[in-house]
One Martini backbone bead per residue (centre of mass of N, CA, C, O) as a GRO file, in nm:
protein
  127
    1MET     BB    1   1.382   2.118  -0.651
    2ASN     BB    2   1.232   1.909  -0.411
    3ARG     BB    3   1.364   1.655  -0.231
    4GLU     BB    4   1.132   1.565  -0.059
    5LYS     BB    5   0.928   1.525  -0.275
    6VAL     BB    6   1.064   1.312  -0.426
    7ILE     BB    7   1.065   1.108  -0.215
    8PHE     BB    8   0.769   1.088  -0.155
    9ALA     BB    9   0.686   1.016  -0.442
   10PHE     BB   10   0.841   0.755  -0.470
   11PHE     BB   11   0.701   0.597  -0.243
   12ILE     BB   12   0.409   0.624  -0.335
   13VAL     BB   13   0.450   0.479  -0.605
   14LEU     BB   14   0.595   0.227  -0.499
   15ALA     BB   15   0.356   0.127  -0.338
   16LEU     BB   16   0.146   0.119  -0.573
   17THR     BB   17   0.334  -0.091  -0.743
   18LEU     BB   18   0.341  -0.320  -0.547
   19ASN     BB   19   0.046  -0.362  -0.494
   20PHE     BB   20  -0.025  -0.419  -0.788
   21GLY     BB   21   0.159  -0.674  -0.825
   22PHE     BB   22   0.009  -0.836  -0.606
   23PHE     BB   23  -0.292  -0.813  -0.710
   24LEU     BB   24  -0.226  -0.960  -0.948
   25GLY     BB   25  -0.458  -1.207  -1.045
   26SER     BB   26  -0.591  -1.456  -0.901
   27PHE     BB   27  -0.779  -1.466  -0.615
   28ASP     BB   28  -0.731  -1.809  -0.554
   29GLU     BB   29  -0.406  -1.806  -0.630
   30ILE     BB   30  -0.113  -1.824  -0.504
   31SER     BB   31   0.095  -1.814  -0.754
   32HIS     BB   32   0.005  -1.500  -0.820
   33HIS     BB   33   0.135  -1.453  -0.529
   34ASN     BB   34   0.382  -1.259  -0.345
   35VAL     BB   35   0.506  -1.235  -0.034
   36TYR     BB   36   0.738  -1.019  -0.074
   37GLU     BB   37   0.545  -0.815  -0.207
   38LEU     BB   38   0.374  -0.773   0.049
   39PHE     BB   39   0.618  -0.679   0.225
   40ALA     BB   40   0.707  -0.449   0.060
   41ALA     BB   41   0.452  -0.285   0.064
   42THR     BB   42   0.428  -0.253   0.364
   43ILE     BB   43   0.697  -0.109   0.409
   44VAL     BB   44   0.651   0.137   0.203
   45SER     BB   45   0.388   0.227   0.338
   46MET     BB   46   0.518   0.310   0.609
   47ILE     BB   47   0.714   0.517   0.512
   48CYS     BB   48   0.488   0.714   0.395
   49THR     BB   49   0.373   0.765   0.666
   50VAL     BB   50   0.623   0.883   0.801
   51LEU     BB   51   0.656   1.118   0.582
   52LYS     BB   52   0.355   1.251   0.669
   53PHE     BB   53   0.374   1.377   0.957
   54GLY     BB   54   0.487   1.679   0.898
   55ASP     BB   55   0.211   1.752   0.753
   56ARG     BB   56  -0.007   2.049   0.802
   57THR     BB   57  -0.206   1.999   0.584
   58HIS     BB   58  -0.491   1.898   0.449
   59ILE     BB   59  -0.377   1.709   0.238
   60GLY     BB   60  -0.176   1.571   0.451
   61ALA     BB   61  -0.402   1.441   0.603
   62LEU     BB   62  -0.536   1.276   0.393
   63MET     BB   63  -0.280   1.117   0.327
   64LEU     BB   64  -0.229   0.992   0.603
   65ALA     BB   65  -0.510   0.840   0.600
   66THR     BB   66  -0.473   0.660   0.358
   67SER     BB   67  -0.202   0.522   0.467
   68LEU     BB   68  -0.325   0.395   0.702
   69VAL     BB   69  -0.526   0.221   0.545
   70ALA     BB   70  -0.318   0.064   0.393
   71ASP     BB   71  -0.160  -0.059   0.638
   72LEU     BB   72  -0.393  -0.213   0.769
   73GLN     BB   73  -0.454  -0.389   0.527
   74LEU     BB   74  -0.166  -0.507   0.490
   75ILE     BB   75  -0.142  -0.640   0.769
   76VAL     BB   76  -0.408  -0.804   0.764
   77ALA     BB   77  -0.287  -0.975   0.525
   78ALA     BB   78  -0.020  -1.072   0.663
   79MET     BB   79  -0.177  -1.221   0.890
   80ILE     BB   80  -0.329  -1.417   0.716
   81TRP     BB   81  -0.091  -1.545   0.570
   82GLY     BB   82   0.038  -1.644   0.841
   83TYR     BB   83  -0.199  -1.828   0.926
   84GLY     BB   84  -0.206  -2.009   0.681
   85VAL     BB   85   0.083  -2.120   0.695
   86GLN     BB   86   0.139  -2.169   1.031
   87MET     BB   87  -0.172  -2.244   1.183
   88SER     BB   88  -0.318  -2.380   0.960
   89ALA     BB   89  -0.407  -2.692   0.872
   90GLU     BB   90  -0.491  -2.624   0.548
   91GLY     BB   91  -0.367  -2.364   0.479
   92MET     BB   92  -0.379  -2.233   0.189
   93THR     BB   93  -0.671  -2.119   0.113
   94PRO     BB   94  -0.874  -1.965  -0.113
   95GLU     BB   95  -1.002  -1.788   0.105
   96LEU     BB   96  -0.748  -1.657   0.212
   97VAL     BB   97  -0.645  -1.550  -0.056
   98THR     BB   98  -0.890  -1.375  -0.097
   99SER     BB   99  -0.856  -1.192   0.141
  100VAL     BB  100  -0.572  -1.084   0.087
  101VAL     BB  101  -0.632  -0.958  -0.198
  102SER     BB  102  -0.863  -0.780  -0.115
  103LEU     BB  103  -0.699  -0.605   0.092
  104SER     BB  104  -0.498  -0.515  -0.134
  105GLY     BB  105  -0.718  -0.366  -0.291
  106GLY     BB  106  -0.776  -0.153  -0.074
  107ALA     BB  107  -0.484  -0.045  -0.059
  108LEU     BB  108  -0.471   0.045  -0.357
  109LEU     BB  109  -0.688   0.254  -0.349
  110ALA     BB  110  -0.553   0.429  -0.134
  111ASN     BB  111  -0.311   0.486  -0.313
  112VAL     BB  112  -0.457   0.627  -0.538
  113VAL     BB  113  -0.571   0.851  -0.355
  114SER     BB  114  -0.282   0.942  -0.285
  115VAL     BB  115  -0.188   1.010  -0.576
  116VAL     BB  116  -0.386   1.217  -0.635
  117LEU     BB  117  -0.333   1.415  -0.409
  118LEU     BB  118  -0.046   1.474  -0.502
  119MET     BB  119  -0.147   1.598  -0.788
  120VAL     BB  120  -0.304   1.826  -0.660
  121GLU     BB  121  -0.078   1.953  -0.492
  122THR     BB  122   0.095   2.017  -0.729
  123ILE     BB  123  -0.109   2.200  -0.891
  124VAL     BB  124  -0.142   2.403  -0.652
  125VAL     BB  125   0.155   2.496  -0.643
  126ARG     BB  126   0.189   2.605  -0.948
  127ARG     BB  127  -0.019   2.860  -0.907
   0.00000   0.00000   0.00000
């Protein structure tokens, strides 16, 4: 058992599950989406990105790209959330919540691709 691979897989799956937990719920209802879960998903996704920096394989480059996409979408979602709560005169409108959840959905898709690539890499190593 490779300890590095276990830690790497743990953070990838944790990022996916946190993002999925935030994404679940009605798209325009703010009470269905927890800001702390968005924060945790963003931080764990960034940790995944850092863990992927050392991998020089082709699959590693694809996993880094998917992680960067997830990071970008989660950061923009957090910025929209911050704008809605701190700067907007109307507060968090349903349109802003929908934008945040949609960006989180895009990051969720990138995390799913990353997990699929991890599974492919695992299968290739076994052969």
